[in-house]
Amino acid sequence: MKDKITYFGRIYCTLKSLLTGMSVTLKEFFTPKVTEQYPENRKTLKISERHRARLVMPHDEQGGNKCIACGLCQNACPNGSISITTKSVTDEETGKSKKVLVEYSYDLGCCMFCQLCVNACPKGAIEFSNDFENAVFDRNKLIQKLNK
Amino acid sequence: MFDFSIITTAIDQFLRSLMPSAMAVFLECVLVAVCVIVAYVLLAIVMIFMERKVCAAFQCRLGPMRVGFWGLLQVFADVFKMIIKEIIHFKRTDNLLYNLAPYLVVLSSLLTFSCLPFARGLEVLDFNMGIFFVMATSSFGVLGIMLAGWSSNNKYSMIGAMRSGAQMVSYELSIGLSMLTLVALSGTMQLSEIVERQADTWFIFKGHLPALTAFIIYLIAGNAETNRGPFDLPEAESELTAGYHTEYSGMGFGFFYVAEFMNLFIVSGIASTLFLGGWMPLHIPGLDGFNAVMDFIPGIVWFMGKTFFVIWLLMWVKWTFPRLRIDQVITLEWKYLVPIGLINLLIMTLCVVMGWTL
């Protein structure tokens, strides 16, 4: 097929594709720029919604969370930055024993923000937040307890 | 329109009244040289700043913002850094040629730069074969690039220089053809006269279709001639580190860099002189009031406005397209631009002879 394009046909195709490319960049030239002038515009800073800065566990008004202490996130983590402590509690009504979360420990220093833990969670109990100013002076402060 | 030759004649007469005429001519030559070099450097700084901002805008960024208001002092900081950097000498380079090469490149672009008519009466070199002179001086810049590549004793530099030899010598042809097309339309090679003859309409409107074709060919070939845009094979930083100026440091590199930017300015300046009327304001035949209003804007503003518009066009192309392969570059020139340019010249000649121009 390629041989069947004539000399002038090729010029036409080339010009057309070149102009398509140029129209794309011309549009880009006039769109608002994405650069953030960070320390100056700290108040009005806009960070992309899907940015992964820190793992958090959202809590409702009563201080409860959705975590069922299944340990899937701990298994999914390639770096071992999540460790979950659980205990067994016997339900008073049914008499069955049930795992309950004691401490959800997350080491920000080990995390590589792959989001495998969030994807593994069956209840949507953990998520990544946009809060990116995580610098601290002591490495121990990077190990955070996520549940309340 | 204001005629700058009033000022230059006044200075000339003042100097002649003070000293013998040979001395006055010598002093004037020195003055003109200083003015040209200062304008050259200042324009280069403006263009480097523009390149950064335009490139950033095409990539959805802001560009330099921290040094001075909107990054205005960034280029001055860069230039200062370049000046105080060490110039490294290598043992196995051909010393004479290695040191000569950047000066040849700058000399070529300075000579071409001084041919540009900036405003009425504000042109340094202006004689009856100006276009021919521009082509001659701009084409020996390639000599400096070849020497730089050869004398560096480095394979990357050598390949870069060979590529630029093949590319620049080829594209010289279609630049010449598109200039000739406009010479056929204007009937003169003198740059000031070419501008004068666009007083009623600019040549791009006067020559309609063939002039437009010549303009496009000129822009493509001019981009290749300045080693920019999709034709930056001689530098090709991802393949050849920096091409012919790999071994240069400090101001040696600075000269190449400035000359590259100024070549872009010169190509755009010649384009605006030949096609867009140079310093001639936009005149529409019949609309005398409009023409009179346009005449109030000084010629230098018109010239700079048009030139920077063409520069912006070339930057747009540069930041849009990926780099071509060397065989594609040569194919584009010899199979497409040269035949089209030749036929275009023929059509333009026919139009002029038959009086089909506007």
Short mmCIF file of C-alpha atoms in Angstrom, two decimals:
data_model
loop_
_atom_site.label_atom_id
_atom_site.label_comp_id
_atom_site.label_asym_id
_atom_site.label_seq_id
_atom_site.Cartn_x
_atom_site.Cartn_y
_atom_site.Cartn_z
CA MET A 1 0.00 0.00 0.00
CA LYS A 2 2.83 2.33 0.90
CA ASP A 3 4.18 2.33 -2.65
CA LYS A 4 0.84 3.44 -4.04
CA ILE A 5 1.01 6.87 -2.39
CA THR A 6 1.93 9.35 -5.07
CA TYR A 7 4.47 12.15 -4.76
CA PHE A 8 1.81 14.81 -4.29
CA GLY A 9 -0.27 12.54 -2.08
CA ARG A 10 2.68 12.21 0.21
CA ILE A 11 3.15 15.99 0.38
CA TYR A 12 -0.55 16.36 1.21
CA CYS A 13 -0.43 13.67 3.93
CA THR A 14 2.72 15.17 5.42
CA LEU A 15 1.36 18.70 5.51
CA LYS A 16 -1.88 17.48 7.04
CA SER A 17 -0.19 15.52 9.81
CA LEU A 18 2.28 18.32 10.51
CA LEU A 19 -0.54 20.84 10.82
CA THR A 20 -2.41 18.48 13.16
CA GLY A 21 0.64 18.34 15.41
CA MET A 22 1.08 22.08 15.30
CA SER A 23 -2.56 22.70 16.22
CA VAL A 24 -2.10 20.48 19.28
CA THR A 25 0.90 22.45 20.50
CA LEU A 26 -0.80 25.76 19.70
CA LYS A 27 -3.67 24.77 21.98
CA GLU A 28 -1.14 23.82 24.64
CA PHE A 29 0.53 27.23 24.28
CA PHE A 30 -2.63 29.01 25.45
CA THR A 31 -3.87 26.59 28.12
CA PRO A 32 -3.28 27.60 31.77
CA LYS A 33 0.09 26.33 32.91
CA VAL A 34 0.36 23.51 35.44
CA THR A 35 3.48 24.76 37.21
CA GLU A 36 2.91 25.45 40.93
CA GLN A 37 5.12 28.07 42.59
CA TYR A 38 5.22 26.04 45.77
CA PRO A 39 6.45 27.93 48.80
CA GLU A 40 4.84 31.20 47.65
CA ASN A 41 1.43 29.80 46.79
CA ARG A 42 1.12 27.41 49.72
CA LYS A 43 -2.39 28.69 50.48
CA THR A 44 -3.75 28.23 46.97
CA LEU A 45 -1.75 25.15 46.04
CA LYS A 46 -3.61 22.63 43.89
CA ILE A 47 -2.42 19.07 43.98
CA SER A 48 -3.71 16.47 41.58
CA GLU A 49 -6.38 14.29 43.17
CA ARG A 50 -4.64 11.02 42.45
CA HIS A 51 -1.35 12.14 43.96
CA ARG A 52 -0.15 9.63 46.57
CA ALA A 53 1.63 11.36 49.42
CA ARG A 54 0.74 9.48 52.61
CA LEU A 55 -1.41 6.51 53.61
CA VAL A 56 -4.37 7.47 55.80
CA MET A 57 -7.28 5.64 57.35
CA PRO A 58 -10.45 7.76 57.27
CA HIS A 59 -12.52 7.75 60.46
CA ASP A 60 -16.22 8.63 60.86
CA GLU A 61 -17.64 10.97 63.54
CA GLN A 62 -17.80 8.25 66.18
CA GLY A 63 -14.11 7.51 65.65
CA GLY A 64 -14.80 4.19 63.95
CA ASN A 65 -13.05 2.91 60.85
CA LYS A 66 -13.84 0.31 58.24
CA CYS A 67 -10.82 -1.90 58.91
CA ILE A 68 -11.63 -5.56 59.57
CA ALA A 69 -8.04 -6.50 60.42
CA CYS A 70 -7.89 -9.09 57.63
CA GLY A 71 -4.18 -8.38 56.99
CA LEU A 72 -4.49 -8.31 53.18
CA CYS A 73 -2.77 -4.92 53.00
CA GLN A 74 0.08 -6.19 55.14
CA ASN A 75 0.55 -9.14 52.77
CA ALA A 76 0.25 -6.98 49.68
CA CYS A 77 2.91 -4.51 50.77
CA PRO A 78 6.19 -5.28 48.93
CA ASN A 79 8.30 -3.30 51.40
CA GLY A 80 6.77 -4.48 54.63
CA SER A 81 5.90 -0.99 55.68
CA ILE A 82 2.51 -1.98 57.12
CA SER A 83 2.23 -4.08 60.25
CA ILE A 84 -1.08 -4.90 61.90
CA THR A 85 -1.55 -5.99 65.51
CA THR A 86 -4.81 -7.81 66.20
CA LYS A 87 -6.55 -9.47 69.10
CA SER A 88 -9.46 -11.93 69.33
CA VAL A 89 -12.66 -10.68 70.90
CA THR A 90 -15.60 -12.97 71.67
CA ASP A 91 -18.88 -11.57 70.54
CA GLU A 92 -21.27 -11.48 73.50
CA GLU A 93 -24.45 -12.25 71.54
CA THR A 94 -23.29 -15.04 69.23
CA GLY A 95 -20.38 -16.36 71.26
CA LYS A 96 -18.09 -16.47 68.21
CA SER A 97 -14.56 -15.08 68.37
CA LYS A 98 -13.68 -12.18 66.05
CA LYS A 99 -10.44 -10.47 65.07
CA VAL A 100 -10.23 -6.80 66.06
CA LEU A 101 -7.62 -4.23 65.09
CA VAL A 102 -5.37 -3.07 67.90
CA GLU A 103 -2.76 -1.07 66.07
CA TYR A 104 -2.29 -0.24 62.40
CA SER A 105 1.36 0.75 62.08
CA TYR A 106 2.56 2.37 58.85
CA ASP A 107 6.18 3.25 58.14
CA LEU A 108 6.22 6.21 55.76
CA GLY A 109 9.99 5.87 55.38
CA CYS A 110 9.66 2.42 53.81
CA CYS A 111 6.62 3.15 51.67
CA MET A 112 7.11 3.36 47.92
CA PHE A 113 3.57 4.62 47.22
CA CYS A 114 2.65 1.73 44.91
CA GLN A 115 -0.97 1.72 46.11
CA LEU A 116 -1.08 -2.10 46.26
CA CYS A 117 -2.40 -1.93 49.84
CA VAL A 118 -5.28 0.34 48.85
CA ASN A 119 -6.12 -1.95 45.96
CA ALA A 120 -5.98 -5.03 48.19
CA CYS A 121 -8.31 -3.65 50.87
CA PRO A 122 -11.76 -5.28 50.54
CA LYS A 123 -13.50 -2.57 52.58
CA GLY A 124 -11.88 0.60 51.29
CA ALA A 125 -10.62 1.37 54.77
CA ILE A 126 -7.31 2.98 53.72
CA GLU A 127 -6.49 5.54 51.06
CA PHE A 128 -3.74 7.87 49.95
CA SER A 129 -4.04 11.55 50.85
CA ASN A 130 -2.60 14.65 49.18
CA ASP A 131 -0.90 15.83 52.34
CA PHE A 132 2.67 15.87 51.07
CA GLU A 133 4.60 17.94 53.61
CA ASN A 134 5.91 14.90 55.47
CA ALA A 135 9.47 15.91 56.28
CA VAL A 136 10.49 15.28 59.92
CA PHE A 137 13.79 15.42 61.79
CA ASP A 138 13.58 12.00 63.39
CA ARG A 139 13.15 8.75 61.48
CA ASN A 140 11.02 7.31 64.28
CA LYS A 141 8.38 9.94 63.61
CA LEU A 142 7.84 8.40 60.19
CA ILE A 143 6.30 5.32 61.80
CA GLN A 144 2.69 6.33 62.22
CA LYS A 145 -0.28 4.75 63.92
CA LEU A 146 -3.19 5.09 61.51
CA ASN A 147 -6.16 3.91 63.63
CA LYS A 148 -7.47 5.93 66.53
CA MET B 1 8.26 57.84 8.44
CA PHE B 2 11.26 58.98 10.43
CA ASP B 3 14.52 58.74 8.50
CA PHE B 4 17.47 57.62 10.61
CA SER B 5 19.95 58.88 8.02
CA ILE B 6 19.28 62.42 9.38
CA ILE B 7 20.96 61.40 12.64
CA THR B 8 23.79 59.50 10.98
CA THR B 9 24.50 62.36 8.55
CA ALA B 10 24.57 64.83 11.45
CA ILE B 11 27.07 62.68 13.35
CA ASP B 12 29.16 62.32 10.18
CA GLN B 13 29.27 66.09 9.59
CA PHE B 14 30.06 66.76 13.25
CA LEU B 15 33.01 64.35 13.19
CA ARG B 16 34.28 65.70 9.87
CA SER B 17 34.26 69.23 11.26
CA LEU B 18 36.49 68.12 14.15
CA MET B 19 39.09 65.98 12.39
CA PRO B 20 40.42 64.98 8.96
CA SER B 21 37.99 62.91 6.92
CA ALA B 22 40.02 59.66 6.98
CA MET B 23 40.09 59.82 10.77
CA ALA B 24 36.36 60.51 10.87
CA VAL B 25 35.62 57.51 8.68
CA PHE B 26 37.78 55.31 10.90
CA LEU B 27 36.04 56.55 14.03
CA GLU B 28 32.63 55.98 12.45
CA CYS B 29 33.60 52.41 11.55
CA VAL B 30 34.57 51.76 15.17
CA LEU B 31 31.33 53.34 16.44
CA VAL B 32 29.21 51.29 14.06
CA ALA B 33 31.04 48.09 14.99
CA VAL B 34 30.47 48.73 18.69
CA CYS B 35 26.76 49.45 18.09
CA VAL B 36 26.36 46.29 15.99
CA ILE B 37 28.09 44.09 18.57
CA VAL B 38 26.06 45.55 21.44
CA ALA B 39 22.80 45.10 19.52
CA TYR B 40 23.89 41.55 18.63
CA VAL B 41 24.52 40.58 22.25
CA LEU B 42 21.40 42.28 23.61
CA LEU B 43 19.20 40.61 21.00
CA ALA B 44 20.82 37.26 21.76
CA ILE B 45 19.93 37.71 25.45
CA VAL B 46 16.34 38.66 24.58
CA MET B 47 16.08 35.62 22.33
CA ILE B 48 17.45 33.16 24.87
CA PHE B 49 14.87 34.45 27.35
CA MET B 50 12.14 34.18 24.72
CA GLU B 51 13.22 30.66 23.81
CA ARG B 52 12.92 29.55 27.43
CA LYS B 53 9.53 31.13 27.96
CA VAL B 54 8.07 29.97 24.64
CA CYS B 55 9.42 26.45 25.09
CA ALA B 56 7.94 26.36 28.59
CA ALA B 57 4.56 27.58 27.35
CA PHE B 58 4.44 24.89 24.67
CA GLN B 59 5.16 22.28 27.33
CA CYS B 60 2.53 23.67 29.72
CA ARG B 61 5.15 25.03 32.10
CA LEU B 62 6.01 28.55 33.28
CA GLY B 63 9.75 28.57 32.64
CA PRO B 64 12.21 30.52 34.76
CA MET B 65 10.31 32.51 37.43
CA ARG B 66 12.66 33.01 40.39
CA VAL B 67 15.60 35.17 39.23
CA GLY B 68 14.16 38.67 38.92
CA PHE B 69 10.56 39.46 38.06
CA TRP B 70 9.22 36.63 35.89
CA GLY B 71 12.78 35.30 35.59
CA LEU B 72 13.97 38.33 33.65
CA LEU B 73 17.46 38.19 35.16
CA GLN B 74 17.90 34.46 34.53
CA VAL B 75 19.65 34.93 31.19
CA PHE B 76 21.99 37.57 32.64
CA ALA B 77 22.92 35.10 35.36
CA ASP B 78 23.56 32.45 32.70
CA VAL B 79 25.68 34.78 30.60
CA PHE B 80 27.71 35.78 33.65
CA LYS B 81 28.24 32.13 34.52
CA MET B 82 29.34 31.41 30.96
CA ILE B 83 31.86 34.27 31.02
CA ILE B 84 33.56 33.24 34.26
CA LYS B 85 33.78 29.56 33.33
CA GLU B 86 37.16 28.00 32.63
CA ILE B 87 38.15 27.39 29.03
CA ILE B 88 39.61 23.91 28.95
CA HIS B 89 42.39 23.17 26.47
CA PHE B 90 43.00 19.66 25.24
CA LYS B 91 46.31 18.15 24.27
CA ARG B 92 45.38 16.48 21.02
CA THR B 93 43.24 19.14 19.44
CA ASP B 94 44.39 21.13 16.46
CA ASN B 95 44.91 24.28 18.48
CA LEU B 96 44.74 26.95 15.79
CA LEU B 97 41.60 25.59 14.14
CA TYR B 98 40.01 24.72 17.48
CA ASN B 99 40.34 28.30 18.67
CA LEU B 100 39.47 29.83 15.30
CA ALA B 101 36.21 27.94 14.75
CA PRO B 102 33.89 29.82 17.18
CA TYR B 103 35.09 33.16 15.81
CA LEU B 104 34.32 32.10 12.24
CA VAL B 105 30.80 31.15 13.24
CA VAL B 106 30.25 34.44 15.09
CA LEU B 107 31.88 36.46 12.31
CA SER B 108 29.58 34.94 9.72
CA SER B 109 26.45 35.72 11.71
CA LEU B 110 27.69 39.22 12.65
CA LEU B 111 28.31 40.07 8.99
CA THR B 112 24.86 38.83 8.04
CA PHE B 113 23.34 40.64 11.01
CA SER B 114 24.74 43.98 9.86
CA CYS B 115 22.94 43.60 6.52
CA LEU B 116 19.48 43.74 8.09
CA PRO B 117 17.56 46.96 7.47
CA PHE B 118 16.16 47.82 10.91
CA ALA B 119 14.40 51.04 9.93
CA ARG B 120 14.53 53.66 7.20
CA GLY B 121 18.16 54.74 7.01
CA LEU B 122 19.19 52.34 9.79
CA GLU B 123 21.18 49.76 7.88
CA VAL B 124 24.90 49.16 8.12
CA LEU B 125 25.74 47.25 4.97
CA ASP B 126 23.48 48.19 2.11
CA PHE B 127 24.55 47.86 -1.49
CA ASN B 128 23.10 46.74 -4.78
CA MET B 129 23.58 42.98 -4.26
CA GLY B 130 22.67 42.76 -0.61
CA ILE B 131 20.79 39.45 -0.85
CA PHE B 132 23.73 37.86 -2.61
CA PHE B 133 26.04 39.12 0.14
CA VAL B 134 23.71 37.77 2.84
CA MET B 135 23.73 34.33 1.23
CA ALA B 136 27.52 34.36 0.87
CA THR B 137 28.26 35.44 4.44
CA SER B 138 25.67 33.24 6.07
CA SER B 139 27.01 30.17 4.27
CA PHE B 140 30.54 30.38 5.58
CA GLY B 141 29.28 29.77 9.10
CA VAL B 142 29.23 26.09 8.16
CA LEU B 143 33.01 26.33 7.73
CA GLY B 144 33.39 27.20 11.41
CA ILE B 145 31.18 24.28 12.39
CA MET B 146 33.16 21.86 10.21
CA LEU B 147 36.44 23.16 11.63
CA ALA B 148 35.13 22.81 15.19
CA GLY B 149 34.16 19.20 14.56
CA TRP B 150 37.39 18.34 12.77
CA SER B 151 39.83 20.00 15.16
CA SER B 152 38.21 18.65 18.34
CA ASN B 153 39.64 15.18 17.66
CA ASN B 154 36.42 13.61 18.93
CA LYS B 155 34.16 11.20 17.09
CA TYR B 156 30.94 12.80 18.27
CA SER B 157 32.11 16.22 17.13
CA MET B 158 33.22 14.78 13.83
CA ILE B 159 29.89 13.09 13.12
CA GLY B 160 28.03 16.25 14.14
CA ALA B 161 30.17 18.38 11.87
CA MET B 162 29.75 16.01 8.92
CA ARG B 163 26.00 15.99 9.40
CA SER B 164 25.90 19.76 9.55
CA GLY B 165 28.03 19.93 6.41
CA ALA B 166 25.63 17.70 4.51
CA GLN B 167 22.58 19.47 5.92
CA MET B 168 23.58 23.12 5.72
CA VAL B 169 25.11 22.92 2.26
CA SER B 170 21.97 21.19 0.97
CA TYR B 171 19.52 23.60 2.55
CA GLU B 172 21.53 26.58 1.35
CA LEU B 173 20.13 25.67 -2.06
CA SER B 174 16.45 25.93 -1.26
CA ILE B 175 17.00 29.06 0.87
CA GLY B 176 18.71 30.57 -2.18
CA LEU B 177 15.89 29.47 -4.47
CA SER B 178 13.18 30.98 -2.30
CA MET B 179 15.20 34.21 -2.00
CA LEU B 180 15.62 34.24 -5.79
CA THR B 181 11.87 33.87 -6.16
CA LEU B 182 11.43 37.07 -4.20
CA VAL B 183 14.25 38.77 -6.09
CA ALA B 184 12.38 37.91 -9.28
CA LEU B 185 9.30 39.57 -7.83
CA SER B 186 11.06 42.66 -6.48
CA GLY B 187 13.48 43.12 -9.36
CA THR B 188 16.32 44.21 -7.09
CA MET B 189 18.83 42.63 -4.71
CA GLN B 190 19.36 45.71 -2.56
CA LEU B 191 17.70 45.12 0.80
CA SER B 192 16.64 48.73 1.41
CA GLU B 193 15.20 48.92 -2.09
CA ILE B 194 13.30 45.65 -1.53
CA VAL B 195 11.68 47.18 1.54
CA GLU B 196 10.85 50.40 -0.35
CA ARG B 197 9.08 48.43 -3.08
CA GLN B 198 6.73 46.90 -0.51
CA ALA B 199 5.29 50.31 0.32
CA ASP B 200 1.94 49.56 -1.31
CA THR B 201 1.61 45.87 -0.34
CA TRP B 202 3.96 43.37 1.25
CA PHE B 203 5.46 40.81 -1.11
CA ILE B 204 3.68 37.90 0.54
CA PHE B 205 0.36 39.47 -0.58
CA LYS B 206 1.72 40.88 -3.81
CA GLY B 207 3.16 37.55 -4.95
CA HIS B 208 0.15 35.58 -3.55
CA LEU B 209 0.54 31.80 -4.19
CA PRO B 210 4.19 31.55 -5.32
CA ALA B 211 5.27 33.98 -2.60
CA LEU B 212 3.44 31.97 0.04
CA THR B 213 5.06 28.74 -1.20
CA ALA B 214 8.45 30.46 -1.15
CA PHE B 215 7.75 31.66 2.40
CA ILE B 216 7.01 28.14 3.62
CA ILE B 217 10.07 26.71 1.85
CA TYR B 218 12.14 29.54 3.31
CA LEU B 219 10.93 28.82 6.85
CA ILE B 220 11.67 25.08 6.56
CA ALA B 221 15.08 25.63 5.01
CA GLY B 222 15.87 28.46 7.43
CA ASN B 223 15.09 26.20 10.36
CA ALA B 224 17.47 23.61 8.93
CA GLU B 225 20.08 26.26 8.23
CA THR B 226 20.16 27.37 11.87
CA ASN B 227 20.46 23.75 13.09
CA ARG B 228 17.29 24.05 15.10
CA GLY B 229 13.95 22.46 15.45
CA PRO B 230 13.41 19.09 13.87
CA PHE B 231 16.71 19.57 12.02
CA ASP B 232 19.07 19.73 15.02
CA LEU B 233 21.05 16.67 13.88
CA PRO B 234 24.47 18.35 14.15
CA GLU B 235 23.85 18.74 17.88
CA ALA B 236 21.47 15.86 18.56
CA GLU B 237 22.11 15.82 22.29
CA SER B 238 20.67 12.35 22.79
CA GLU B 239 22.94 10.79 20.15
CA LEU B 240 26.06 12.93 19.95
CA THR B 241 26.18 14.55 23.43
CA ALA B 242 26.44 18.02 21.88
CA GLY B 243 27.70 17.40 18.35
CA TYR B 244 30.31 19.74 16.99
CA HIS B 245 30.70 21.78 20.20
CA THR B 246 31.13 18.80 22.56
CA GLU B 247 34.72 19.75 23.40
CA TYR B 248 34.10 23.46 23.87
CA SER B 249 33.68 25.02 27.28
CA GLY B 250 33.24 28.54 28.60
CA MET B 251 32.94 31.26 25.99
CA GLY B 252 33.95 28.93 23.15
CA PHE B 253 30.66 27.17 23.69
CA GLY B 254 29.03 30.53 24.43
CA PHE B 255 29.96 31.82 20.98
CA PHE B 256 28.38 28.82 19.28
CA TYR B 257 25.28 29.20 21.43
CA VAL B 258 24.91 32.93 20.79
CA ALA B 259 25.62 32.47 17.08
CA GLU B 260 22.94 29.79 16.85
CA PHE B 261 20.36 32.10 18.40
CA MET B 262 21.43 35.05 16.32
CA ASN B 263 21.27 32.96 13.17
CA LEU B 264 17.66 32.32 14.08
CA PHE B 265 17.15 36.07 14.43
CA ILE B 266 18.86 36.72 11.10
CA VAL B 267 16.82 34.09 9.28
CA SER B 268 13.65 35.61 10.72
CA GLY B 269 14.84 39.13 9.97
CA ILE B 270 15.53 38.28 6.33
CA ALA B 271 12.16 36.52 6.15
CA SER B 272 10.38 39.60 7.47
CA THR B 273 12.35 41.86 5.12
CA LEU B 274 11.69 39.77 2.03
CA PHE B 275 8.15 38.59 2.63
CA LEU B 276 6.54 40.73 5.31
CA GLY B 277 7.80 44.16 4.31
CA GLY B 278 10.67 44.68 6.80
CA TRP B 279 10.18 48.01 8.54
CA MET B 280 7.43 49.00 6.10
CA PRO B 281 4.08 49.47 7.90
CA LEU B 282 0.99 47.59 6.79
CA HIS B 283 -0.44 49.59 3.90
CA ILE B 284 -3.69 48.74 2.22
CA PRO B 285 -4.08 50.51 -1.15
CA GLY B 286 -7.05 52.86 -1.09
CA LEU B 287 -7.37 53.20 2.69
CA ASP B 288 -5.38 56.42 3.14
CA GLY B 289 -6.54 57.11 6.72
CA PHE B 290 -5.56 53.62 7.84
CA ASN B 291 -2.18 53.93 6.12
CA ALA B 292 -1.52 57.28 7.81
CA VAL B 293 -2.31 55.78 11.24
CA MET B 294 0.01 52.85 10.52
CA ASP B 295 2.79 55.28 9.58
CA PHE B 296 2.81 56.66 13.13
CA ILE B 297 4.23 53.38 14.45
CA PRO B 298 8.03 53.62 14.05
CA GLY B 299 9.74 51.35 11.53
CA ILE B 300 11.93 49.63 14.10
CA VAL B 301 8.80 48.48 15.96
CA TRP B 302 7.38 47.04 12.75
CA PHE B 303 10.63 45.28 11.95
CA MET B 304 11.07 43.82 15.43
CA GLY B 305 7.42 42.83 15.65
CA LYS B 306 7.51 40.93 12.38
CA THR B 307 10.87 39.37 13.13
CA PHE B 308 9.80 38.14 16.54
CA PHE B 309 6.59 36.80 15.04
CA VAL B 310 8.63 34.72 12.58
CA ILE B 311 10.92 33.63 15.42
CA TRP B 312 7.85 32.52 17.34
CA LEU B 313 6.69 30.52 14.30
CA LEU B 314 10.07 28.78 14.12
CA MET B 315 10.04 28.06 17.86
CA TRP B 316 6.54 26.65 17.53
CA VAL B 317 7.85 24.23 14.90
CA LYS B 318 10.91 23.40 16.98
CA TRP B 319 8.95 22.49 20.10
CA THR B 320 6.36 20.48 18.16
CA PHE B 321 8.22 18.01 15.98
CA PRO B 322 10.69 15.24 16.79
CA ARG B 323 14.15 15.18 15.23
CA LEU B 324 14.48 13.76 11.70
CA ARG B 325 16.95 11.10 10.61
CA ILE B 326 19.80 12.28 8.39
CA ASP B 327 18.48 10.42 5.32
CA GLN B 328 15.04 11.95 5.89
CA VAL B 329 16.59 15.41 6.10
CA ILE B 330 18.43 14.96 2.82
CA THR B 331 15.38 13.38 1.15
CA LEU B 332 13.18 16.28 2.21
CA GLU B 333 15.64 18.72 0.70
CA TRP B 334 16.60 17.07 -2.57
CA LYS B 335 13.36 15.30 -3.46
CA TYR B 336 10.82 17.81 -2.21
CA LEU B 337 12.05 21.32 -1.43
CA VAL B 338 14.44 21.82 -4.37
CA PRO B 339 12.04 20.64 -7.14
CA ILE B 340 9.15 22.59 -5.62
CA GLY B 341 11.39 25.61 -5.22
CA LEU B 342 12.54 25.46 -8.84
CA ILE B 343 8.99 25.15 -10.17
CA ASN B 344 7.92 27.92 -7.83
CA LEU B 345 10.63 30.18 -9.21
CA LEU B 346 9.36 29.45 -12.71
CA ILE B 347 5.77 30.24 -11.70
CA MET B 348 6.85 33.47 -10.01
CA THR B 349 8.79 34.55 -13.09
CA LEU B 350 5.73 33.80 -15.22
CA CYS B 351 3.53 35.81 -12.85
CA VAL B 352 5.89 38.77 -12.98
CA VAL B 353 6.24 38.65 -16.76
CA MET B 354 2.49 38.36 -17.34
CA GLY B 355 1.74 40.96 -14.65
CA TRP B 356 -0.36 38.58 -12.55
CA THR B 357 0.84 40.10 -9.31
CA LEU B 358 -1.43 42.09 -7.03
#
